[in-house]
CSV table of N, CA and C in Angstrom, one decimal:
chain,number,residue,atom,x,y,z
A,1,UNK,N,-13.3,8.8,11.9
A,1,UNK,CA,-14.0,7.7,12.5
A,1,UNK,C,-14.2,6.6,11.5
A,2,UNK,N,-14.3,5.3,11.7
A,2,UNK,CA,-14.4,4.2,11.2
A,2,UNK,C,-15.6,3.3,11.8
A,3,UNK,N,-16.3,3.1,11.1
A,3,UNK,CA,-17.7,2.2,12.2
A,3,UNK,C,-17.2,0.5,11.0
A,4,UNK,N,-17.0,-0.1,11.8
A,4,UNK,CA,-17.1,-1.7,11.7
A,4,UNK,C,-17.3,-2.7,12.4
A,5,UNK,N,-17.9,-3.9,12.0
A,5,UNK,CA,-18.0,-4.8,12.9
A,5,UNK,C,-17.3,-5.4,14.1
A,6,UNK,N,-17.8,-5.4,15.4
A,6,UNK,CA,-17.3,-6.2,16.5
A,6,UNK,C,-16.5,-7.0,16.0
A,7,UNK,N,-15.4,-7.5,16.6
A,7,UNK,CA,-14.8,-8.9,17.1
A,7,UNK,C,-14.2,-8.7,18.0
A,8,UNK,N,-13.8,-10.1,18.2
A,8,UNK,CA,-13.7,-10.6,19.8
A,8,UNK,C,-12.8,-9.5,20.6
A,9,UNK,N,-11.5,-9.3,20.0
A,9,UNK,CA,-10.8,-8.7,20.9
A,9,UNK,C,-11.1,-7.4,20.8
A,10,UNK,N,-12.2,-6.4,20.6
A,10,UNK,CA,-12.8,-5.5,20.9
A,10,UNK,C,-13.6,-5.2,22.4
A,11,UNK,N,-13.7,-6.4,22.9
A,11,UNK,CA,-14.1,-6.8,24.3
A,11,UNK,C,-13.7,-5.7,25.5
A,12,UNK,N,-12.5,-5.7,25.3
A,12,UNK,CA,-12.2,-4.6,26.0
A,12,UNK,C,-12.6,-2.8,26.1
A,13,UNK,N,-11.8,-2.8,24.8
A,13,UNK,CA,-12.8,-1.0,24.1
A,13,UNK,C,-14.2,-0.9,24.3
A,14,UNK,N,-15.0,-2.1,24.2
A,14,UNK,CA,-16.3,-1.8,24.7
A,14,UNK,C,-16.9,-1.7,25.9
A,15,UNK,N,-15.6,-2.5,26.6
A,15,UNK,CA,-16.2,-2.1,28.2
A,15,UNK,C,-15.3,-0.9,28.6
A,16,UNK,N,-14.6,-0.4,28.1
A,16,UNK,CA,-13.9,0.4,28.5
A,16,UNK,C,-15.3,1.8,28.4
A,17,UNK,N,-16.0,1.8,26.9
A,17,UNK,CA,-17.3,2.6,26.8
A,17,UNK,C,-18.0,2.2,27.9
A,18,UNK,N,-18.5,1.2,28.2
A,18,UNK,CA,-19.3,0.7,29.1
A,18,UNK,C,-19.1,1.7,30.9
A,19,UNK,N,-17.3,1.6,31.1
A,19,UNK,CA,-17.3,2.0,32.5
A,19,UNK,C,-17.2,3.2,32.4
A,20,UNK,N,-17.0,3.9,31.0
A,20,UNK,CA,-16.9,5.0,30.9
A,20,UNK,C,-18.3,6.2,31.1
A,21,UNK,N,-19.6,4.9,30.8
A,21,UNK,CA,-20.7,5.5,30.8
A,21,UNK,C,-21.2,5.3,32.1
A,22,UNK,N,-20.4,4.5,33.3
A,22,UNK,CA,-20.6,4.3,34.9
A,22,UNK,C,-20.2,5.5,35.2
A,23,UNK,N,-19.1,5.4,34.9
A,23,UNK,CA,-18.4,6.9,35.9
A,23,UNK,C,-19.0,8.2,35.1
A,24,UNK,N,-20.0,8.7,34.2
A,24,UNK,CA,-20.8,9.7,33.7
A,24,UNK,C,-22.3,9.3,34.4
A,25,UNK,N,-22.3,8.1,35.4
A,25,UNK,CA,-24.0,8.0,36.3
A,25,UNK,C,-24.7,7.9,34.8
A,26,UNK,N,-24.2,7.3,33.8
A,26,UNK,CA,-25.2,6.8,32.8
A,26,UNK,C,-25.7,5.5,32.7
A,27,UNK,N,-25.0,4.7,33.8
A,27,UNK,CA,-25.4,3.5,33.2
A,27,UNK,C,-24.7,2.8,34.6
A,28,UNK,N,-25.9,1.8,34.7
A,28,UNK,CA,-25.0,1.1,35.9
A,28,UNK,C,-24.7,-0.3,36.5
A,29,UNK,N,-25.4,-0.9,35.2
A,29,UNK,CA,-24.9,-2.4,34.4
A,29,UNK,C,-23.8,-2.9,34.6
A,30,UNK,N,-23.4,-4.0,34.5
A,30,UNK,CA,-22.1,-4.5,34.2
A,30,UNK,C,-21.4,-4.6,33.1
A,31,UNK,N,-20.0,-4.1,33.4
A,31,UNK,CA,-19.2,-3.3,32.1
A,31,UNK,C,-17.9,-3.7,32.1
A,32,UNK,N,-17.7,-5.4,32.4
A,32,UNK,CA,-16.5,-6.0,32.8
A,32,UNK,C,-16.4,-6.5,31.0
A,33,UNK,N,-15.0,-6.8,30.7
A,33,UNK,CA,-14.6,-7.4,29.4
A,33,UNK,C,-15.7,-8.4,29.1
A,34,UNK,N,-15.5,-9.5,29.6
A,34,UNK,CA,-16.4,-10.9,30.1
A,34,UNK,C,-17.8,-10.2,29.4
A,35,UNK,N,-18.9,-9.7,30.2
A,35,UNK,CA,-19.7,-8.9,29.7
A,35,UNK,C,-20.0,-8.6,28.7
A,36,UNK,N,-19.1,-8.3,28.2
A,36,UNK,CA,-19.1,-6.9,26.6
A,36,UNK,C,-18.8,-8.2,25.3
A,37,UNK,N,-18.1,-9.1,25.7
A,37,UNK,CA,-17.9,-10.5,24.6
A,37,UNK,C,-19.2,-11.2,24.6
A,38,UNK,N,-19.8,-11.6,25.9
A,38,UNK,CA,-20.7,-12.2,25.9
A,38,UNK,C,-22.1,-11.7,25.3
A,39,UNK,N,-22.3,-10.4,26.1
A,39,UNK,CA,-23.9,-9.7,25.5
A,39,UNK,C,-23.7,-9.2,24.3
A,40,UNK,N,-22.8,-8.7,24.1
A,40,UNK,CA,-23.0,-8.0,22.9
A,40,UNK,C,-22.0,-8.5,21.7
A,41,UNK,N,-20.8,-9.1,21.7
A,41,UNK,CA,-19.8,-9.6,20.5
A,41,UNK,C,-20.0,-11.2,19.8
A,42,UNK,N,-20.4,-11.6,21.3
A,42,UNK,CA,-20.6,-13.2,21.2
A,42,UNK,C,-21.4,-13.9,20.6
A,43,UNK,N,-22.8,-13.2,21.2
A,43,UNK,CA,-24.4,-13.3,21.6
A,43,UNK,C,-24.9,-14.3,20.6
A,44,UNK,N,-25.3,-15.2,20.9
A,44,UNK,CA,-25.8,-16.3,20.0
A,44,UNK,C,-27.1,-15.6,19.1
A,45,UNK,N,-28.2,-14.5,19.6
A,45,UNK,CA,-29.1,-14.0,18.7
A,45,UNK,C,-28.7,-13.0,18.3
A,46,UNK,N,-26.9,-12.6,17.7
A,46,UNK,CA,-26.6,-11.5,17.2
A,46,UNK,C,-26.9,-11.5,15.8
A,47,UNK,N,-27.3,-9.7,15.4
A,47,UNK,CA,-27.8,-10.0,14.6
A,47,UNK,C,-26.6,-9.1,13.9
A,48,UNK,N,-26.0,-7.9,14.6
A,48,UNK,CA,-25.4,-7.0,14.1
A,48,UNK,C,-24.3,-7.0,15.6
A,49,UNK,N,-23.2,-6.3,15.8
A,49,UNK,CA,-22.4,-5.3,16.5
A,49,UNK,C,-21.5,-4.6,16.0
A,50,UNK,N,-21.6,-3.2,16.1
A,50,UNK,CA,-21.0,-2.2,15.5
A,50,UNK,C,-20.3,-1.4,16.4
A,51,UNK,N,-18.6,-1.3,15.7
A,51,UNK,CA,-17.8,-0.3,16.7
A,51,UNK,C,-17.5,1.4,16.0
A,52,UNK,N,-17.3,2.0,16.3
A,52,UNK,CA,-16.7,3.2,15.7
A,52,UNK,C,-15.3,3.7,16.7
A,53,UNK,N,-14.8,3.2,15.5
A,53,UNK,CA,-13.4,3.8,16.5
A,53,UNK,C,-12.9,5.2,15.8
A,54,UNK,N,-12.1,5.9,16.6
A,54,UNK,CA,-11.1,7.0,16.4
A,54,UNK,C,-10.3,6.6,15.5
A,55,UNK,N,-8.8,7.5,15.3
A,55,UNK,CA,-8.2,7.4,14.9
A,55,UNK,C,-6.9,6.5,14.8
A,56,UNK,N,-6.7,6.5,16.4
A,56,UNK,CA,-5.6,5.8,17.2
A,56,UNK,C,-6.4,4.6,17.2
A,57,UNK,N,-7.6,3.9,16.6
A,57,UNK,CA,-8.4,2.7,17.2
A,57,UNK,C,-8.9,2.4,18.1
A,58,UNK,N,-9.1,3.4,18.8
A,58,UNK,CA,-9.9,3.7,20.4
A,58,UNK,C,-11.6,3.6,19.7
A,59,UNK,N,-12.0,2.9,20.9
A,59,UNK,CA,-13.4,2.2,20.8
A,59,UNK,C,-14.4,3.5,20.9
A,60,UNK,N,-15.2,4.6,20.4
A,60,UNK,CA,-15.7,5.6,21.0
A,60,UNK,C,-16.8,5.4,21.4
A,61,UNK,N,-17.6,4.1,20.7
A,61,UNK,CA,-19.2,4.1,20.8
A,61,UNK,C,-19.7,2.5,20.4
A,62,UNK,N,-20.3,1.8,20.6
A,62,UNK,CA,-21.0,0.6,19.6
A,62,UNK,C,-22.5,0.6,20.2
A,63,UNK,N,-22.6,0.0,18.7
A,63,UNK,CA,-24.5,-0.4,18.3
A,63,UNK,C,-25.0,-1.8,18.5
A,64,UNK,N,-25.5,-2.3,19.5
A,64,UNK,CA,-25.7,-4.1,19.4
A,64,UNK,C,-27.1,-3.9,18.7
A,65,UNK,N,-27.1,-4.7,18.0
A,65,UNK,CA,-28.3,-5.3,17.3
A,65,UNK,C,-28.9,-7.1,17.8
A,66,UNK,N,-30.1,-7.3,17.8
A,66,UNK,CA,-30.0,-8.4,18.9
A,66,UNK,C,-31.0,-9.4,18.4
A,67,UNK,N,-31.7,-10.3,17.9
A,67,UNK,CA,-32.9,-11.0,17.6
A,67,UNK,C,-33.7,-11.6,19.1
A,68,UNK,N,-34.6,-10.9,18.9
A,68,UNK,CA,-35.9,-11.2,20.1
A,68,UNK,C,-35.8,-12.1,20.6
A,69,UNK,N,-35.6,-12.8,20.9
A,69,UNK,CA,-36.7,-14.6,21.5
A,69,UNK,C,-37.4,-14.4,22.4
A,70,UNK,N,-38.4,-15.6,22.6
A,70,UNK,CA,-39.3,-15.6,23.5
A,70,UNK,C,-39.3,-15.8,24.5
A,71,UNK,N,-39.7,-15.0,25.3
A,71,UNK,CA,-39.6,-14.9,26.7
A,71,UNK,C,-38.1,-13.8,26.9
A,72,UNK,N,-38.1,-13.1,26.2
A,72,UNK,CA,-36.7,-12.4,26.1
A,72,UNK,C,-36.6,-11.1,27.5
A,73,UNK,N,-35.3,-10.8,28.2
A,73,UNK,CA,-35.7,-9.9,29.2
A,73,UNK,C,-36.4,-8.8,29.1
A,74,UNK,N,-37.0,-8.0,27.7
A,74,UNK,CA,-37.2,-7.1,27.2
A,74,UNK,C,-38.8,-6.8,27.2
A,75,UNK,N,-39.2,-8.2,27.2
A,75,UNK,CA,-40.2,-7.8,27.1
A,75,UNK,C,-40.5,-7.7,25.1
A,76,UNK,N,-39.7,-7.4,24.6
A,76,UNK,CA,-40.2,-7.4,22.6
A,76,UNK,C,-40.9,-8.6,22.0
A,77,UNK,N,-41.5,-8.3,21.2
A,77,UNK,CA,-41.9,-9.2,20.5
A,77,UNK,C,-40.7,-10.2,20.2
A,78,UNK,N,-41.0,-11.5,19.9
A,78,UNK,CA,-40.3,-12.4,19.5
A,78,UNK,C,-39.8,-12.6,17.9
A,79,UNK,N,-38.7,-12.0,17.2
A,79,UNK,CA,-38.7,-12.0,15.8
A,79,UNK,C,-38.2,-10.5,15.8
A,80,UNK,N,-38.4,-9.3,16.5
A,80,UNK,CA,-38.2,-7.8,16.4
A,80,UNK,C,-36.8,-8.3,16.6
A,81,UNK,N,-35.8,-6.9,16.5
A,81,UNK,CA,-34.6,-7.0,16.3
A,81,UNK,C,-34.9,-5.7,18.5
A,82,UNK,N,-33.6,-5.8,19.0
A,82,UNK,CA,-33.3,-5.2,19.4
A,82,UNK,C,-32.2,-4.3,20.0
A,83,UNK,N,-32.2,-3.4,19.9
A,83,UNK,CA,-30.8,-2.3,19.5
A,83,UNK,C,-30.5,-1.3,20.9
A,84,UNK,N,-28.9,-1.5,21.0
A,84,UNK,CA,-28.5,-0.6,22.3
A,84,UNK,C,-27.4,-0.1,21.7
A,85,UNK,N,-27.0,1.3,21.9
A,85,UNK,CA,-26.6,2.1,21.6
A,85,UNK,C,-25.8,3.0,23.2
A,86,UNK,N,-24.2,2.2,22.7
A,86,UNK,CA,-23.7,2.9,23.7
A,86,UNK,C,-22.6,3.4,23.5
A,87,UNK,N,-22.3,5.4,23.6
A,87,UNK,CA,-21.6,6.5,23.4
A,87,UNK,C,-20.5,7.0,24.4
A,88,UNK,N,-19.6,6.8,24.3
A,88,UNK,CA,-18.4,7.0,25.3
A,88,UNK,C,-19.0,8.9,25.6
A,89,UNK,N,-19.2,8.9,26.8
A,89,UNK,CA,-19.4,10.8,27.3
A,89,UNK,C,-17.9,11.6,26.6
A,90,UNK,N,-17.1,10.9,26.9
A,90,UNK,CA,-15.8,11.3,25.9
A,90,UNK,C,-16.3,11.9,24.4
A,91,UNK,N,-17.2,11.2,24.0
A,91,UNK,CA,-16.5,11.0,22.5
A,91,UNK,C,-18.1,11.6,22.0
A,92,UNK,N,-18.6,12.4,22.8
A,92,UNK,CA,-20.2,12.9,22.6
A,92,UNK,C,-20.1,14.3,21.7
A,93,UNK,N,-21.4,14.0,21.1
A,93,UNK,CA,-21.8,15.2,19.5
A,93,UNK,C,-20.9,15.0,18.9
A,94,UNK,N,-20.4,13.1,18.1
A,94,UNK,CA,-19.7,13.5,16.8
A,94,UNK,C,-20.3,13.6,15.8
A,95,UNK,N,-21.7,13.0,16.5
A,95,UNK,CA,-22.6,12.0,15.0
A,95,UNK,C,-22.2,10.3,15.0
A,96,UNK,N,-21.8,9.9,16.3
A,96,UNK,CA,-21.0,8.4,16.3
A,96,UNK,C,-22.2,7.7,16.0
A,97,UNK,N,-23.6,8.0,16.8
A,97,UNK,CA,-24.8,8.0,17.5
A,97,UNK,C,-25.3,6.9,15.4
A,98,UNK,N,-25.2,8.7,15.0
A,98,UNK,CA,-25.8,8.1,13.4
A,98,UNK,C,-25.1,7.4,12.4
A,99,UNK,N,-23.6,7.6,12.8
A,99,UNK,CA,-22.9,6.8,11.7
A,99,UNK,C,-23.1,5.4,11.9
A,100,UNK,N,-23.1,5.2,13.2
A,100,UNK,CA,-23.9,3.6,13.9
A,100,UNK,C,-24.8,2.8,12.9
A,101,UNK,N,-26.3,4.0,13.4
A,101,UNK,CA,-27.2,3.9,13.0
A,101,UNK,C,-27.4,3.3,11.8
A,102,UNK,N,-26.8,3.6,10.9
A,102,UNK,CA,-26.7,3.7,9.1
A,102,UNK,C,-26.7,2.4,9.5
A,103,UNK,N,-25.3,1.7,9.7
A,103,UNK,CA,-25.0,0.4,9.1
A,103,UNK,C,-26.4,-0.7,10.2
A,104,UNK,N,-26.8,-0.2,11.1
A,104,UNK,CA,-27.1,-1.0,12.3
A,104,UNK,C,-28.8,-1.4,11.2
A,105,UNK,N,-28.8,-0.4,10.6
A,105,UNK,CA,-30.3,0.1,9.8
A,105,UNK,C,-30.3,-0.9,8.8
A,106,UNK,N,-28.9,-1.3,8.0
A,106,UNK,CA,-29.1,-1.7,6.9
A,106,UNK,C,-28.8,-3.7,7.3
A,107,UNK,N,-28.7,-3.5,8.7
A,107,UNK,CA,-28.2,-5.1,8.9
A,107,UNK,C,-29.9,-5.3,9.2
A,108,UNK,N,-30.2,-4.6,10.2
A,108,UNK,CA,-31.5,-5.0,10.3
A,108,UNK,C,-32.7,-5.2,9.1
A,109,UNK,N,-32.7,-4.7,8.2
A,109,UNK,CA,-33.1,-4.8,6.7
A,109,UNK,C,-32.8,-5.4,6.5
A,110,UNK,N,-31.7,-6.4,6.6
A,110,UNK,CA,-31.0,-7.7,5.6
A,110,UNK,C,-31.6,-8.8,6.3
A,111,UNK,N,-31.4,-8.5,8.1
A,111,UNK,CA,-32.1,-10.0,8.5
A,111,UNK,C,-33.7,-10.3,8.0
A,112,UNK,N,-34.2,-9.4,7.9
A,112,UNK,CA,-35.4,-9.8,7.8
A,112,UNK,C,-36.5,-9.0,8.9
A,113,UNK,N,-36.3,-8.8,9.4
A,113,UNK,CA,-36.7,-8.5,11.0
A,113,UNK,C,-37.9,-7.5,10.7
A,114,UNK,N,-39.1,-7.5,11.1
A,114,UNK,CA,-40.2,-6.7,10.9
A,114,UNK,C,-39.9,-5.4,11.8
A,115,UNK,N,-39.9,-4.7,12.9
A,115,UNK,CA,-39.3,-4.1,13.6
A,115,UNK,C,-38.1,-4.2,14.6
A,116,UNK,N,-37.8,-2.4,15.1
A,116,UNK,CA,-36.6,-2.7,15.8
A,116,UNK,C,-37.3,-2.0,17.2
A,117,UNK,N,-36.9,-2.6,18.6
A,117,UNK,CA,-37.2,-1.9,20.0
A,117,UNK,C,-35.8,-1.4,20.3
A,118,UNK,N,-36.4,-0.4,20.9
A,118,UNK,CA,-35.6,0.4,21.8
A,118,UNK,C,-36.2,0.1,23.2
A,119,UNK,N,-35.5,0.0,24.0
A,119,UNK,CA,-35.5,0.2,25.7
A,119,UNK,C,-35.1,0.7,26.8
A,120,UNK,N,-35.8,1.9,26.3
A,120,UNK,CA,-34.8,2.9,27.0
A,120,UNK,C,-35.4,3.7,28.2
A,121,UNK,N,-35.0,3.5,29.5
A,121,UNK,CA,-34.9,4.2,30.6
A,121,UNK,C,-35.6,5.7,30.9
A,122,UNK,N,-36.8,5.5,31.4
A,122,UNK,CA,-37.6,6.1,31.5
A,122,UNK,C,-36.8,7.6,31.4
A,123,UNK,N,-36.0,8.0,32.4
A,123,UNK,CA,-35.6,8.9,32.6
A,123,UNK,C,-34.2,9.5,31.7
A,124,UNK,N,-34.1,8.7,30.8
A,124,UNK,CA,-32.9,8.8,29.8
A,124,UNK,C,-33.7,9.9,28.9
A,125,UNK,N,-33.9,10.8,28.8
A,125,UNK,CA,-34.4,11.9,27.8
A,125,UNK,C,-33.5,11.8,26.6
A,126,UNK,N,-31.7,11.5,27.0
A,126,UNK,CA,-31.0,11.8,25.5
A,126,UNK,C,-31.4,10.6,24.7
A,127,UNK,N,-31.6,9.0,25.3
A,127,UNK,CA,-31.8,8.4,24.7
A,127,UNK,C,-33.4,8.0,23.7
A,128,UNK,N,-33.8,8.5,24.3
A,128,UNK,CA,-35.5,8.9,23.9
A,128,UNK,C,-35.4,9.5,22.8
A,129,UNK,N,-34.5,10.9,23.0
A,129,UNK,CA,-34.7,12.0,21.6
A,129,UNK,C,-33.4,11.5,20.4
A,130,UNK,N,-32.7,10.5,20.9
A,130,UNK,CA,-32.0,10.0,20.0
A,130,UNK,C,-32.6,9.1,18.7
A,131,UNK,N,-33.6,7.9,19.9
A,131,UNK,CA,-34.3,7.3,18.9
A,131,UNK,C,-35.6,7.4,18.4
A,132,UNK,N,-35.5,8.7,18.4
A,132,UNK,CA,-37.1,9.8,17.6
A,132,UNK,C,-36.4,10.6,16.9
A,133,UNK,N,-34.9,10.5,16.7
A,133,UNK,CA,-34.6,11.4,15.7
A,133,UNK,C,-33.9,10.4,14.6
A,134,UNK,N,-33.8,9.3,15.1
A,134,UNK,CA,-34.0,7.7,13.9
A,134,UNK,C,-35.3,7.0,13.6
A,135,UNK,N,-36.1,7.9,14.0
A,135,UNK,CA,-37.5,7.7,13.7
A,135,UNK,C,-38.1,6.1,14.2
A,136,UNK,N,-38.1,6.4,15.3
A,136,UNK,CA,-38.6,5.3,16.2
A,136,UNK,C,-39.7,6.2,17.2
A,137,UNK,N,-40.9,5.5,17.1
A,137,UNK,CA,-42.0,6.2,17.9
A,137,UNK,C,-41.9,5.7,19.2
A,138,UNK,N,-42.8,6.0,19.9
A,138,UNK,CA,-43.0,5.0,21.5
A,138,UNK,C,-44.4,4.3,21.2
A,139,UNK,N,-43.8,3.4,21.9
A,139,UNK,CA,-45.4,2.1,21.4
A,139,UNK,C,-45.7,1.1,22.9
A,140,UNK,N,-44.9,1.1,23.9
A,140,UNK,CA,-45.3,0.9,25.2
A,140,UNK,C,-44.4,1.4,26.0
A,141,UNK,N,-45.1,1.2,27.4
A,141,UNK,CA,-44.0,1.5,28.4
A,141,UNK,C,-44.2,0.4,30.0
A,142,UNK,N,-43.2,0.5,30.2
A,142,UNK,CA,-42.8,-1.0,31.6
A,142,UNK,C,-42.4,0.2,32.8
A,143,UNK,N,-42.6,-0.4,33.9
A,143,UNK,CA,-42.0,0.2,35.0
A,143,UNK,C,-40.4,0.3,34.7
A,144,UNK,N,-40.5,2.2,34.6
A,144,UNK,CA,-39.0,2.2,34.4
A,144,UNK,C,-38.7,2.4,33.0
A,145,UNK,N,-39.1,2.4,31.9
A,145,UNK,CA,-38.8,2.2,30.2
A,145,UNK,C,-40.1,3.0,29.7
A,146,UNK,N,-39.5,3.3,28.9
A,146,UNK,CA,-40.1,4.2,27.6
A,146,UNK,C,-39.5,3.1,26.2
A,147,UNK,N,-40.7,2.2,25.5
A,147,UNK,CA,-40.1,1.4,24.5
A,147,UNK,C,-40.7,1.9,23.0
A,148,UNK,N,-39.4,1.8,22.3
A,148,UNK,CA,-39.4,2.9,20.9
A,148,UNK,C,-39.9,1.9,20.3
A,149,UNK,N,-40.2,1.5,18.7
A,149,UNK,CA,-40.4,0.7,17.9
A,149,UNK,C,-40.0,2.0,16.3
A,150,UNK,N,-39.3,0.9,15.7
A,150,UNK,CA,-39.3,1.0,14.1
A,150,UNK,C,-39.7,0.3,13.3
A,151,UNK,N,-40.4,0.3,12.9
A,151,UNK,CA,-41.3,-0.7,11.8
A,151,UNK,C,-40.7,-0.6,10.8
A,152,UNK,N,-40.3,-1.8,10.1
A,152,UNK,CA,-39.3,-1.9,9.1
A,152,UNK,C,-40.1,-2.3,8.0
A,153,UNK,N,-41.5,-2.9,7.9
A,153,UNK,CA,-42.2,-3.5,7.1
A,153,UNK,C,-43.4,-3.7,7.9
């Protein structure tokens, strides 16, 4: 496995994760190419995107990292960093989850960023015990969401 930064023409491998996590009823977002350049490769408050590919250079998993703004859909503070974490069902229990993590950890460190949110779906259990086992507590919750926080400083 290789974890490196997004670019553009990764667009695809990430939506390919993306519809791969539709047809597993994990996710039910939009997961068109378009999409995956714009929210997550493109993203004017990017802070980080991270891929992990296979061998063959198949996309298995990526980490967006995101800077807050105000009035942001999330609801986070404005200045927190925020992080989505998304695992091809394919390509599940390699450790993609943590090899992510590592670098997603040390970009967030470098911006500056006082904490990181998670937003994760009330009823997402894996993703909940994911990010309590990257040591992210729960610090509120929204209709629908359970939101992590890691305090960086």
């Amino acid at each position: 496995m290789i974890v490196r930064p997004a670019q553009t023409d990764d667009a695809v491998g990430i939506a390919d994760v993306l519809n791969d996590l539709v047809r597993a009823g994990k996710r039910s977002n939009r997961d068109d190419p378009e999409f995956a350049l714009n929210n997550y490769i493109a993203r004017p408050n990017r802070i980080e995107c991270l891929v992990a590919d296979d061998e063959e250079g198949r996309i298995l998993g990526f980490q967006s990292l995101k800077l807050a703004k105000i009035g942001n859909e999330y609801g986070a503070p404005a200045g927190w960093a925020l992080i989505g974490t998304h695992i091809s069902p394919n390509a599940a229990r390699r450790g993609i989850d943590k090899a992510l993590f590592a670098y997603t950890l040390r970009a967030a460190q470098k911006s500056g960023v006082p904490a990181i949110e998670a937003f994760i779906g009330a009823t997402n259990t894996e993703g909940q015990a994911y990010y309590e086992a990257m040591g992210f507590s729960d610090y509120r919750q929204t209709d629908g969401a359970i939101c992590k926080a890691l305090h960086l400083r």
